[in-house]
Amino acid sequence: MKFALFLGCHIPVRLKQYETSSKAILERLGVGLVDIEEFNCCGYPLRNIEFKAFLLASARNLSLAKKKKLDVMTLCQCCYGALKKANFLLRENASLRKEVNAVLEREGLPYEGEVEVKHLLYVLHQEVGVEAIKKKIVKPFNGL
């Protein structure tokens, strides 16, 4: 199990401990993470100001993950929502997809809608599983 890790803008700057602890836990659980240096902002801050810029930012990130043949996992719920929404809208709307792809073509990054966006908590619960996590517990908090 391997994912393109999307940290977004705030986590590396303001919540470094969230990034560090998440990476440590995921490594212990056997989840591979790939950092894609070319990732940009998810587009969330632009969503209500310049809708197409929001879609372009998200689509570019999804296309970068696709290029590495990876699904995206994010720690930030706003990034998750932005990437997930853009993915849905672009999959459903051929006209928007065509517009976005016209810009992404300049970088050779076509949006094809094949990447899934997952949040850390989903990955832990659904992909890794509760039982697998229980088996890795070293110091249980029994009796608290």
PDB file of C-alpha atoms in Angstrom:
ATOM      1  CA  MET A   1       0.000   0.000   0.000  1.00  0.00           C
ATOM      2  CA  LYS A   2       1.524   3.261  -1.160  1.00  0.00           C
ATOM      3  CA  PHE A   3       0.188   6.804  -1.504  1.00  0.00           C
ATOM      4  CA  ALA A   4       1.286  10.200  -2.728  1.00  0.00           C
ATOM      5  CA  LEU A   5       1.312  12.196   0.511  1.00  0.00           C
ATOM      6  CA  PHE A   6      -0.378  15.554   0.074  1.00  0.00           C
ATOM      7  CA  LEU A   7       0.552  17.802   2.997  1.00  0.00           C
ATOM      8  CA  GLY A   8      -0.967  21.008   1.721  1.00  0.00           C
ATOM      9  CA  CYS A   9       0.186  24.457   2.770  1.00  0.00           C
ATOM     10  CA  HIS A  10      -0.414  24.584   6.528  1.00  0.00           C
ATOM     11  CA  ILE A  11       0.769  21.254   7.883  1.00  0.00           C
ATOM     12  CA  PRO A  12       4.472  21.581   6.966  1.00  0.00           C
ATOM     13  CA  VAL A  13       4.576  25.133   8.343  1.00  0.00           C
ATOM     14  CA  ARG A  14       2.178  25.196  11.292  1.00  0.00           C
ATOM     15  CA  LEU A  15       1.590  21.566  12.255  1.00  0.00           C
ATOM     16  CA  LYS A  16       4.918  19.836  11.719  1.00  0.00           C
ATOM     17  CA  GLN A  17       4.175  17.477  14.629  1.00  0.00           C
ATOM     18  CA  TYR A  18       1.074  16.181  12.810  1.00  0.00           C
ATOM     19  CA  GLU A  19       3.181  15.420   9.738  1.00  0.00           C
ATOM     20  CA  THR A  20       5.967  13.777  11.765  1.00  0.00           C
ATOM     21  CA  SER A  21       3.684  11.618  13.895  1.00  0.00           C
ATOM     22  CA  SER A  22       1.538  10.582  10.912  1.00  0.00           C
ATOM     23  CA  LYS A  23       4.585   9.545   8.903  1.00  0.00           C
ATOM     24  CA  ALA A  24       5.973   7.555  11.854  1.00  0.00           C
ATOM     25  CA  ILE A  25       2.691   5.718  12.427  1.00  0.00           C
ATOM     26  CA  LEU A  26       2.121   4.981   8.749  1.00  0.00           C
ATOM     27  CA  GLU A  27       5.660   3.657   8.374  1.00  0.00           C
ATOM     28  CA  ARG A  28       5.148   1.331  11.352  1.00  0.00           C
ATOM     29  CA  LEU A  29       1.902   0.118   9.757  1.00  0.00           C
ATOM     30  CA  GLY A  30       3.626  -0.575   6.439  1.00  0.00           C
ATOM     31  CA  VAL A  31       2.020   2.228   4.461  1.00  0.00           C
ATOM     32  CA  GLY A  32       4.412   3.662   1.891  1.00  0.00           C
ATOM     33  CA  LEU A  33       4.433   7.397   1.310  1.00  0.00           C
ATOM     34  CA  VAL A  34       5.810   9.304  -1.633  1.00  0.00           C
ATOM     35  CA  ASP A  35       6.483  13.028  -1.366  1.00  0.00           C
ATOM     36  CA  ILE A  36       5.824  14.813  -4.640  1.00  0.00           C
ATOM     37  CA  GLU A  37       7.781  18.052  -4.510  1.00  0.00           C
ATOM     38  CA  GLU A  38       5.829  19.574  -7.391  1.00  0.00           C
ATOM     39  CA  PHE A  39       2.524  19.547  -5.484  1.00  0.00           C
ATOM     40  CA  ASN A  40       0.985  23.004  -5.161  1.00  0.00           C
ATOM     41  CA  CYS A  41      -1.776  24.351  -2.937  1.00  0.00           C
ATOM     42  CA  CYS A  42      -4.948  22.234  -3.096  1.00  0.00           C
ATOM     43  CA  GLY A  43      -6.886  25.277  -4.277  1.00  0.00           C
ATOM     44  CA  TYR A  44      -9.172  25.470  -1.252  1.00  0.00           C
ATOM     45  CA  PRO A  45      -8.514  29.188  -0.559  1.00  0.00           C
ATOM     46  CA  LEU A  46      -9.526  29.981  -4.151  1.00  0.00           C
ATOM     47  CA  ARG A  47     -12.703  27.922  -4.223  1.00  0.00           C
ATOM     48  CA  ASN A  48     -15.080  30.815  -3.560  1.00  0.00           C
ATOM     49  CA  ILE A  49     -12.974  33.522  -5.206  1.00  0.00           C
ATOM     50  CA  GLU A  50     -11.818  32.049  -8.527  1.00  0.00           C
ATOM     51  CA  PHE A  51     -13.512  28.695  -9.077  1.00  0.00           C
ATOM     52  CA  LYS A  52     -11.558  27.653 -12.172  1.00  0.00           C
ATOM     53  CA  ALA A  53      -8.233  28.440 -10.500  1.00  0.00           C
ATOM     54  CA  PHE A  54      -9.321  26.169  -7.636  1.00  0.00           C
ATOM     55  CA  LEU A  55     -10.122  23.367 -10.095  1.00  0.00           C
ATOM     56  CA  LEU A  56      -6.847  23.831 -11.927  1.00  0.00           C
ATOM     57  CA  ALA A  57      -4.791  23.711  -8.721  1.00  0.00           C
ATOM     58  CA  SER A  58      -6.499  20.525  -7.551  1.00  0.00           C
ATOM     59  CA  ALA A  59      -6.413  18.877 -10.974  1.00  0.00           C
ATOM     60  CA  ARG A  60      -2.693  19.568 -11.300  1.00  0.00           C
ATOM     61  CA  ASN A  61      -2.037  17.803  -7.990  1.00  0.00           C
ATOM     62  CA  LEU A  62      -4.163  14.827  -9.016  1.00  0.00           C
ATOM     63  CA  SER A  63      -2.349  14.638 -12.353  1.00  0.00           C
ATOM     64  CA  LEU A  64       1.032  14.689 -10.619  1.00  0.00           C
ATOM     65  CA  ALA A  65      -0.050  11.736  -8.470  1.00  0.00           C
ATOM     66  CA  LYS A  66      -1.354   9.920 -11.552  1.00  0.00           C
ATOM     67  CA  LYS A  67       2.013  10.377 -13.220  1.00  0.00           C
ATOM     68  CA  LYS A  68       3.528   8.403 -10.300  1.00  0.00           C
ATOM     69  CA  LYS A  69       0.652   5.861 -10.495  1.00  0.00           C
ATOM     70  CA  LEU A  70      -0.445   6.648  -6.947  1.00  0.00           C
ATOM     71  CA  ASP A  71      -3.633   7.612  -5.166  1.00  0.00           C
ATOM     72  CA  VAL A  72      -3.474  10.691  -2.934  1.00  0.00           C
ATOM     73  CA  MET A  73      -3.621  10.648   0.851  1.00  0.00           C
ATOM     74  CA  THR A  74      -3.945  13.901   2.747  1.00  0.00           C
ATOM     75  CA  LEU A  75      -3.842  14.790   6.426  1.00  0.00           C
ATOM     76  CA  CYS A  76      -5.765  18.055   6.143  1.00  0.00           C
ATOM     77  CA  GLN A  77      -9.541  17.921   5.969  1.00  0.00           C
ATOM     78  CA  CYS A  78      -9.748  21.105   3.879  1.00  0.00           C
ATOM     79  CA  CYS A  79      -7.276  19.722   1.346  1.00  0.00           C
ATOM     80  CA  TYR A  80      -9.189  16.448   1.351  1.00  0.00           C
ATOM     81  CA  GLY A  81     -12.456  18.250   0.659  1.00  0.00           C
ATOM     82  CA  ALA A  82     -10.972  20.439  -2.060  1.00  0.00           C
ATOM     83  CA  LEU A  83      -9.233  17.605  -3.900  1.00  0.00           C
ATOM     84  CA  LYS A  84     -12.242  15.309  -3.561  1.00  0.00           C
ATOM     85  CA  LYS A  85     -14.677  17.979  -4.791  1.00  0.00           C
ATOM     86  CA  ALA A  86     -12.508  18.949  -7.757  1.00  0.00           C
ATOM     87  CA  ASN A  87     -12.038  15.283  -8.658  1.00  0.00           C
ATOM     88  CA  PHE A  88     -15.798  14.727  -8.623  1.00  0.00           C
ATOM     89  CA  LEU A  89     -16.630  17.871 -10.588  1.00  0.00           C
ATOM     90  CA  LEU A  90     -14.015  17.207 -13.253  1.00  0.00           C
ATOM     91  CA  ARG A  91     -15.043  13.575 -13.640  1.00  0.00           C
ATOM     92  CA  GLU A  92     -18.672  14.599 -14.119  1.00  0.00           C
ATOM     93  CA  ASN A  93     -18.295  17.714 -16.254  1.00  0.00           C
ATOM     94  CA  ALA A  94     -16.616  17.182 -19.634  1.00  0.00           C
ATOM     95  CA  SER A  95     -16.625  20.903 -20.421  1.00  0.00           C
ATOM     96  CA  LEU A  96     -14.747  21.841 -17.234  1.00  0.00           C
ATOM     97  CA  ARG A  97     -12.377  18.908 -17.730  1.00  0.00           C
ATOM     98  CA  LYS A  98     -11.593  20.100 -21.265  1.00  0.00           C
ATOM     99  CA  GLU A  99     -10.863  23.639 -20.033  1.00  0.00           C
ATOM    100  CA  VAL A 100      -8.600  22.429 -17.246  1.00  0.00           C
ATOM    101  CA  ASN A 101      -6.797  19.989 -19.527  1.00  0.00           C
ATOM    102  CA  ALA A 102      -6.082  22.784 -22.029  1.00  0.00           C
ATOM    103  CA  VAL A 103      -3.981  24.466 -19.322  1.00  0.00           C
ATOM    104  CA  LEU A 104      -2.487  21.258 -17.895  1.00  0.00           C
ATOM    105  CA  GLU A 105      -1.307  20.254 -21.386  1.00  0.00           C
ATOM    106  CA  ARG A 106       1.433  22.893 -21.104  1.00  0.00           C
ATOM    107  CA  GLU A 107       3.070  20.741 -18.424  1.00  0.00           C
ATOM    108  CA  GLY A 108       2.175  17.396 -19.965  1.00  0.00           C
ATOM    109  CA  LEU A 109      -0.150  16.651 -17.043  1.00  0.00           C
ATOM    110  CA  PRO A 110      -3.539  15.640 -18.408  1.00  0.00           C
ATOM    111  CA  TYR A 111      -6.293  15.177 -15.852  1.00  0.00           C
ATOM    112  CA  GLU A 112      -7.849  11.765 -16.458  1.00  0.00           C
ATOM    113  CA  GLY A 113      -9.880  11.253 -13.279  1.00  0.00           C
ATOM    114  CA  GLU A 114      -8.191   7.987 -12.330  1.00  0.00           C
ATOM    115  CA  VAL A 115      -6.738   9.021  -8.973  1.00  0.00           C
ATOM    116  CA  GLU A 116      -8.598   8.490  -5.702  1.00  0.00           C
ATOM    117  CA  VAL A 117      -8.328  10.964  -2.824  1.00  0.00           C
ATOM    118  CA  LYS A 118      -8.247   9.552   0.695  1.00  0.00           C
ATOM    119  CA  HIS A 119      -7.883  11.083   4.129  1.00  0.00           C
ATOM    120  CA  LEU A 120      -5.456   9.689   6.703  1.00  0.00           C
ATOM    121  CA  LEU A 121      -8.311   8.518   8.963  1.00  0.00           C
ATOM    122  CA  TYR A 122      -9.959   6.642   6.102  1.00  0.00           C
ATOM    123  CA  VAL A 123      -6.674   4.935   5.261  1.00  0.00           C
ATOM    124  CA  LEU A 124      -6.150   3.915   8.881  1.00  0.00           C
ATOM    125  CA  HIS A 125      -9.678   2.593   9.353  1.00  0.00           C
ATOM    126  CA  GLN A 126     -10.537   1.148   5.946  1.00  0.00           C
ATOM    127  CA  GLU A 127      -7.233   0.319   4.268  1.00  0.00           C
ATOM    128  CA  VAL A 128      -5.003  -0.683   7.200  1.00  0.00           C
ATOM    129  CA  GLY A 129      -7.841  -1.845   9.445  1.00  0.00           C
ATOM    130  CA  VAL A 130      -8.518  -1.771  13.162  1.00  0.00           C
ATOM    131  CA  GLU A 131      -7.245  -5.304  13.774  1.00  0.00           C
ATOM    132  CA  ALA A 132      -3.922  -4.635  12.039  1.00  0.00           C
ATOM    133  CA  ILE A 133      -3.497  -1.489  14.123  1.00  0.00           C
ATOM    134  CA  LYS A 134      -4.302  -3.383  17.342  1.00  0.00           C
ATOM    135  CA  LYS A 135      -1.569  -5.907  16.557  1.00  0.00           C
ATOM    136  CA  LYS A 136       1.015  -3.110  16.392  1.00  0.00           C
ATOM    137  CA  ILE A 137       0.203  -1.616  19.810  1.00  0.00           C
ATOM    138  CA  VAL A 138       3.258  -1.831  22.063  1.00  0.00           C
ATOM    139  CA  LYS A 139       2.030   0.019  25.158  1.00  0.00           C
ATOM    140  CA  PRO A 140      -1.738  -0.421  25.608  1.00  0.00           C
ATOM    141  CA  PHE A 141      -3.625   2.013  27.799  1.00  0.00           C
ATOM    142  CA  ASN A 142      -5.577  -0.697  29.621  1.00  0.00           C
ATOM    143  CA  GLY A 143      -7.238   0.376  32.831  1.00  0.00           C
ATOM    144  CA  LEU A 144      -7.324   4.096  32.116  1.00  0.00           C
TER     145      LEU A 144
END
